[in-house]
PDB file of C-alpha atoms in Angstrom:
ATOM      1  CA  UNK A   1     -23.106  16.760   2.077  1.00 46.00           C
ATOM      2  CA  UNK A   2     -20.438  17.281   5.039  1.00 50.00           C
ATOM      3  CA  UNK A   3     -17.105  18.672   5.424  1.00 49.00           C
ATOM      4  CA  UNK A   4     -14.384  17.477   3.058  1.00 55.00           C
ATOM      5  CA  UNK A   5     -16.704  15.286   0.696  1.00 68.00           C
ATOM      6  CA  UNK A   6     -17.407  16.328  -3.028  1.00 78.00           C
ATOM      7  CA  UNK A   7     -19.939  16.002  -5.352  1.00 87.00           C
ATOM      8  CA  UNK A   8     -20.776  12.938  -7.642  1.00 89.00           C
ATOM      9  CA  UNK A   9     -20.455  15.988 -10.368  1.00 91.00           C
ATOM     10  CA  UNK A  10     -16.595  16.928  -9.178  1.00 89.00           C
ATOM     11  CA  UNK A  11     -15.940  13.403  -9.217  1.00 89.00           C
ATOM     12  CA  UNK A  12     -17.267  12.574 -12.888  1.00 91.00           C
ATOM     13  CA  UNK A  13     -14.942  15.753 -13.833  1.00 91.00           C
ATOM     14  CA  UNK A  14     -11.724  14.277 -12.071  1.00 88.00           C
ATOM     15  CA  UNK A  15     -12.744  10.958 -13.625  1.00 90.00           C
ATOM     16  CA  UNK A  16     -13.330  12.694 -16.866  1.00 91.00           C
ATOM     17  CA  UNK A  17      -9.842  14.812 -16.432  1.00 91.00           C
ATOM     18  CA  UNK A  18      -7.888  11.498 -15.394  1.00 90.00           C
ATOM     19  CA  UNK A  19      -8.926   9.272 -18.037  1.00 92.00           C
ATOM     20  CA  UNK A  20      -6.839  11.058 -20.282  1.00 91.00           C
ATOM     21  CA  UNK A  21      -7.607   8.838 -23.998  1.00 94.00           C
ATOM     22  CA  UNK A  22     -10.995   9.060 -22.808  1.00 94.00           C
ATOM     23  CA  UNK A  23     -11.872   5.437 -22.676  1.00 95.00           C
ATOM     24  CA  UNK A  24     -14.019   4.947 -20.296  1.00 94.00           C
ATOM     25  CA  UNK A  25     -11.616   3.892 -17.287  1.00 94.00           C
ATOM     26  CA  UNK A  26      -8.563   4.496 -16.717  1.00 93.00           C
ATOM     27  CA  UNK A  27      -5.187   2.894 -16.771  1.00 93.00           C
ATOM     28  CA  UNK A  28      -2.270   3.188 -13.602  1.00 91.00           C
ATOM     29  CA  UNK A  29      -0.479   5.296 -15.646  1.00 89.00           C
ATOM     30  CA  UNK A  30      -3.255   7.775 -16.245  1.00 90.00           C
ATOM     31  CA  UNK A  31      -3.687   7.750 -12.451  1.00 88.00           C
ATOM     32  CA  UNK A  32      -0.035   7.888 -11.543  1.00 87.00           C
ATOM     33  CA  UNK A  33       0.089  11.019 -13.527  1.00 81.00           C
ATOM     34  CA  UNK A  34      -3.027  12.660 -11.707  1.00 79.00           C
ATOM     35  CA  UNK A  35      -2.236  11.533  -8.028  1.00 80.00           C
ATOM     36  CA  UNK A  36       0.672  13.814  -5.971  1.00 67.00           C
ATOM     37  CA  UNK A  37       2.548  12.458  -2.822  1.00 57.00           C
ATOM     38  CA  UNK A  38       3.023  15.954  -1.912  1.00 62.00           C
ATOM     39  CA  UNK A  39       6.682  15.543  -2.179  1.00 60.00           C
ATOM     40  CA  UNK A  40       6.510  17.414  -6.244  1.00 62.00           C
ATOM     41  CA  UNK A  41       7.338  13.824  -6.968  1.00 71.00           C
ATOM     42  CA  UNK A  42       5.550  11.196  -8.951  1.00 75.00           C
ATOM     43  CA  UNK A  43       3.306   8.471  -7.058  1.00 82.00           C
ATOM     44  CA  UNK A  44       5.213   5.383  -6.682  1.00 86.00           C
ATOM     45  CA  UNK A  45       4.222   3.291  -9.456  1.00 88.00           C
ATOM     46  CA  UNK A  46       4.188   0.322  -6.921  1.00 87.00           C
ATOM     47  CA  UNK A  47       1.193   2.266  -4.575  1.00 88.00           C
ATOM     48  CA  UNK A  48      -0.019   2.971  -7.764  1.00 88.00           C
ATOM     49  CA  UNK A  49      -0.415  -0.838  -8.983  1.00 87.00           C
ATOM     50  CA  UNK A  50      -1.365  -1.679  -5.542  1.00 87.00           C
ATOM     51  CA  UNK A  51      -4.271   0.420  -5.140  1.00 88.00           C
ATOM     52  CA  UNK A  52      -5.497  -0.216  -9.269  1.00 89.00           C
ATOM     53  CA  UNK A  53      -5.847  -3.834  -8.015  1.00 86.00           C
ATOM     54  CA  UNK A  54      -7.447  -3.187  -4.874  1.00 85.00           C
ATOM     55  CA  UNK A  55     -10.509  -1.513  -6.910  1.00 88.00           C
ATOM     56  CA  UNK A  56      -9.971  -2.854  -9.641  1.00 89.00           C
ATOM     57  CA  UNK A  57     -13.112  -5.272  -9.908  1.00 88.00           C
ATOM     58  CA  UNK A  58     -13.598  -6.686 -13.476  1.00 89.00           C
ATOM     59  CA  UNK A  59     -10.079  -7.464 -14.030  1.00 87.00           C
ATOM     60  CA  UNK A  60      -9.574  -5.094 -16.141  1.00 91.00           C
ATOM     61  CA  UNK A  61      -6.188  -3.549 -14.759  1.00 90.00           C
ATOM     62  CA  UNK A  62      -8.347  -0.124 -15.032  1.00 92.00           C
ATOM     63  CA  UNK A  63     -10.984   1.309 -12.706  1.00 93.00           C
ATOM     64  CA  UNK A  64     -14.010   2.893 -13.937  1.00 93.00           C
ATOM     65  CA  UNK A  65     -15.724   5.850 -12.572  1.00 94.00           C
ATOM     66  CA  UNK A  66     -17.371   3.740 -10.024  1.00 93.00           C
ATOM     67  CA  UNK A  67     -14.509   2.152  -9.093  1.00 92.00           C
ATOM     68  CA  UNK A  68     -12.467   5.188  -9.032  1.00 92.00           C
ATOM     69  CA  UNK A  69     -15.153   6.505  -6.700  1.00 92.00           C
ATOM     70  CA  UNK A  70     -14.603   4.197  -3.999  1.00 90.00           C
ATOM     71  CA  UNK A  71     -10.841   4.861  -4.634  1.00 89.00           C
ATOM     72  CA  UNK A  72     -10.834   8.535  -4.139  1.00 89.00           C
ATOM     73  CA  UNK A  73     -12.183   7.746  -1.108  1.00 88.00           C
ATOM     74  CA  UNK A  74      -9.632   5.163   0.149  1.00 88.00           C
ATOM     75  CA  UNK A  75      -6.905   7.704  -0.921  1.00 87.00           C
ATOM     76  CA  UNK A  76      -8.942  10.880   1.454  1.00 88.00           C
ATOM     77  CA  UNK A  77      -8.976   8.720   4.667  1.00 88.00           C
ATOM     78  CA  UNK A  78      -5.504   7.443   3.927  1.00 89.00           C
ATOM     79  CA  UNK A  79      -4.842  11.667   3.306  1.00 90.00           C
ATOM     80  CA  UNK A  80      -6.461  12.303   6.777  1.00 92.00           C
ATOM     81  CA  UNK A  81      -4.826   9.403   8.914  1.00 92.00           C
ATOM     82  CA  UNK A  82      -1.415  10.547   7.559  1.00 94.00           C
ATOM     83  CA  UNK A  83      -1.682  14.053   8.090  1.00 94.00           C
ATOM     84  CA  UNK A  84      -3.319  13.550  11.419  1.00 96.00           C
ATOM     85  CA  UNK A  85       0.503  11.581  12.279  1.00 96.00           C
ATOM     86  CA  UNK A  86       2.694  13.842   9.999  1.00 97.00           C
ATOM     87  CA  UNK A  87       3.255  15.447  13.444  1.00 96.00           C
ATOM     88  CA  UNK A  88       5.880  18.193  12.547  1.00 95.00           C
ATOM     89  CA  UNK A  89       3.963  18.808   8.882  1.00 94.00           C
ATOM     90  CA  UNK A  90       6.884  18.358   6.902  1.00 93.00           C
ATOM     91  CA  UNK A  91       5.079  16.566   3.969  1.00 92.00           C
ATOM     92  CA  UNK A  92       6.219  12.646   5.412  1.00 94.00           C
ATOM     93  CA  UNK A  93       6.187  10.104   8.388  1.00 95.00           C
ATOM     94  CA  UNK A  94       9.603   9.511  10.522  1.00 96.00           C
ATOM     95  CA  UNK A  95      10.404   6.633  11.849  1.00 96.00           C
ATOM     96  CA  UNK A  96       8.511   7.977  15.460  1.00 96.00           C
ATOM     97  CA  UNK A  97       5.650   9.145  13.532  1.00 96.00           C
ATOM     98  CA  UNK A  98       5.410   5.788  11.795  1.00 95.00           C
ATOM     99  CA  UNK A  99       5.084   4.315  15.194  1.00 95.00           C
ATOM    100  CA  UNK A 100       2.549   6.030  16.763  1.00 95.00           C
ATOM    101  CA  UNK A 101       0.843   5.238  13.646  1.00 94.00           C
ATOM    102  CA  UNK A 102       0.326   1.536  13.500  1.00 94.00           C
ATOM    103  CA  UNK A 103       0.599   1.759  17.192  1.00 94.00           C
ATOM    104  CA  UNK A 104      -2.737   3.717  16.939  1.00 92.00           C
ATOM    105  CA  UNK A 105      -3.546   1.033  14.578  1.00 91.00           C
ATOM    106  CA  UNK A 106      -3.243  -1.732  17.031  1.00 90.00           C
ATOM    107  CA  UNK A 107       0.408  -3.380  16.351  1.00 92.00           C
ATOM    108  CA  UNK A 108       2.148  -3.719  18.479  1.00 93.00           C
ATOM    109  CA  UNK A 109       6.324  -3.694  16.965  1.00 94.00           C
ATOM    110  CA  UNK A 110       9.959  -4.118  17.816  1.00 96.00           C
ATOM    111  CA  UNK A 111      12.092  -0.719  17.235  1.00 95.00           C
ATOM    112  CA  UNK A 112      14.475  -2.642  14.466  1.00 96.00           C
ATOM    113  CA  UNK A 113      11.157  -3.169  12.733  1.00 96.00           C
ATOM    114  CA  UNK A 114      10.450  -0.099  12.381  1.00 96.00           C
ATOM    115  CA  UNK A 115      13.834   0.458  10.689  1.00 96.00           C
ATOM    116  CA  UNK A 116      12.708  -2.185   8.377  1.00 96.00           C
ATOM    117  CA  UNK A 117      10.368  -0.044   7.263  1.00 95.00           C
ATOM    118  CA  UNK A 118      11.827   2.562   6.791  1.00 96.00           C
ATOM    119  CA  UNK A 119      14.598   1.178   4.476  1.00 95.00           C
ATOM    120  CA  UNK A 120      11.872  -0.278   2.791  1.00 94.00           C
ATOM    121  CA  UNK A 121       9.602   2.405   2.665  1.00 95.00           C
ATOM    122  CA  UNK A 122      12.082   5.404   2.440  1.00 94.00           C
ATOM    123  CA  UNK A 123      12.643   6.262  -1.767  1.00 89.00           C
ATOM    124  CA  UNK A 124      14.757   9.794  -0.709  1.00 88.00           C
ATOM    125  CA  UNK A 125      17.058   8.475   1.652  1.00 92.00           C
ATOM    126  CA  UNK A 126      16.094  10.397   4.231  1.00 93.00           C
ATOM    127  CA  UNK A 127      14.656   8.435   6.927  1.00 95.00           C
ATOM    128  CA  UNK A 128      11.485   9.038   6.101  1.00 96.00           C
ATOM    129  CA  UNK A 129       8.058   8.147   4.608  1.00 95.00           C
ATOM    130  CA  UNK A 130       5.878   9.938   1.856  1.00 93.00           C
ATOM    131  CA  UNK A 131       2.273   9.756   1.313  1.00 92.00           C
ATOM    132  CA  UNK A 132       2.158   7.105  -1.057  1.00 90.00           C
ATOM    133  CA  UNK A 133       4.679   5.069   0.539  1.00 92.00           C
ATOM    134  CA  UNK A 134       2.950   5.754   3.563  1.00 93.00           C
ATOM    135  CA  UNK A 135      -0.216   4.228   1.998  1.00 91.00           C
ATOM    136  CA  UNK A 136       2.034   1.056   0.364  1.00 91.00           C
ATOM    137  CA  UNK A 137       3.660  -0.004   3.390  1.00 93.00           C
ATOM    138  CA  UNK A 138      -0.148   0.172   5.871  1.00 91.00           C
ATOM    139  CA  UNK A 139      -1.857  -2.009   3.081  1.00 87.00           C
ATOM    140  CA  UNK A 140       1.142  -3.978   3.008  1.00 89.00           C
ATOM    141  CA  UNK A 141       1.267  -4.795   6.349  1.00 90.00           C
ATOM    142  CA  UNK A 142      -2.660  -5.614   6.677  1.00 88.00           C
ATOM    143  CA  UNK A 143      -2.974  -7.455   4.070  1.00 86.00           C
ATOM    144  CA  UNK A 144      -0.001  -9.857   5.618  1.00 90.00           C
ATOM    145  CA  UNK A 145      -1.298  -9.812   8.661  1.00 90.00           C
ATOM    146  CA  UNK A 146      -4.926 -10.601   7.332  1.00 87.00           C
ATOM    147  CA  UNK A 147      -2.796 -14.397   5.890  1.00 89.00           C
ATOM    148  CA  UNK A 148      -1.571 -14.709   8.907  1.00 92.00           C
ATOM    149  CA  UNK A 149      -4.221 -14.299  10.978  1.00 91.00           C
ATOM    150  CA  UNK A 150      -5.492 -17.232   9.034  1.00 90.00           C
ATOM    151  CA  UNK A 151      -2.887 -19.238  10.310  1.00 91.00           C
ATOM    152  CA  UNK A 152      -2.950 -18.364  13.519  1.00 93.00           C
ATOM    153  CA  UNK A 153      -5.778 -20.918  14.606  1.00 90.00           C
ATOM    154  CA  UNK A 154      -4.906 -20.045  18.055  1.00 92.00           C
ATOM    155  CA  UNK A 155      -4.677 -15.810  17.952  1.00 89.00           C
ATOM    156  CA  UNK A 156      -1.562 -16.115  19.667  1.00 92.00           C
ATOM    157  CA  UNK A 157       0.813 -14.312  16.995  1.00 90.00           C
ATOM    158  CA  UNK A 158       2.578 -17.786  16.656  1.00 92.00           C
ATOM    159  CA  UNK A 159       2.574 -19.990  12.765  1.00 93.00           C
ATOM    160  CA  UNK A 160       3.612 -22.980  11.887  1.00 93.00           C
ATOM    161  CA  UNK A 161       3.651 -23.284   8.405  1.00 93.00           C
ATOM    162  CA  UNK A 162       6.174 -25.362   6.268  1.00 94.00           C
ATOM    163  CA  UNK A 163       8.394 -23.311   3.513  1.00 96.00           C
ATOM    164  CA  UNK A 164       6.217 -24.632   0.376  1.00 96.00           C
ATOM    165  CA  UNK A 165       3.174 -23.142   2.433  1.00 92.00           C
ATOM    166  CA  UNK A 166       4.881 -20.055   2.921  1.00 92.00           C
ATOM    167  CA  UNK A 167       5.550 -19.118  -0.430  1.00 94.00           C
ATOM    168  CA  UNK A 168       1.791 -19.990  -1.507  1.00 93.00           C
ATOM    169  CA  UNK A 169       0.846 -17.509   0.951  1.00 90.00           C
ATOM    170  CA  UNK A 170       3.114 -14.375   0.465  1.00 89.00           C
ATOM    171  CA  UNK A 171       2.821 -15.472  -3.079  1.00 90.00           C
ATOM    172  CA  UNK A 172      -1.385 -15.799  -3.354  1.00 87.00           C
ATOM    173  CA  UNK A 173      -1.476 -12.604  -1.876  1.00 82.00           C
ATOM    174  CA  UNK A 174      -2.954  -9.660  -4.378  1.00 73.00           C
ATOM    175  CA  UNK A 175      -0.111  -7.173  -3.330  1.00 70.00           C
TER     176      UNK A 175
END
């Protein structure tokens, strides 16, 4: 096992603890109560719902052990990214750190857009984004980008769609 990897036995033990009702699957409520965003406040329920939706392969609105393992890896990787861009080690990402993160992912966005992102994903009103909200923001941007690219036939960063197509595009996204 490489550094930072955990054993299957450890993950099974964690899964059993999180699966509070011993049903063999984890609900969003069970997952939310088990996750920490590093600020001693509950993980954002919208982020939990989004992650369950991403990893729930059978449409049960819960995750089984196999899905939990994939989710664990996803969260672990995002935590590494988050810590790497939390330059001041405050436990949250400010506008400058957020810009550096998204720029490193290949996004070139305006200051005005970063102001909007901070307003949208800052639940504390301090001008920063916690770990769970950072995940939600990044996954949302990636999901929207993928949907946009399907309509960007010339790959020039512009699309032309009518209003109903726009609504269909947005409401068909799994977010």
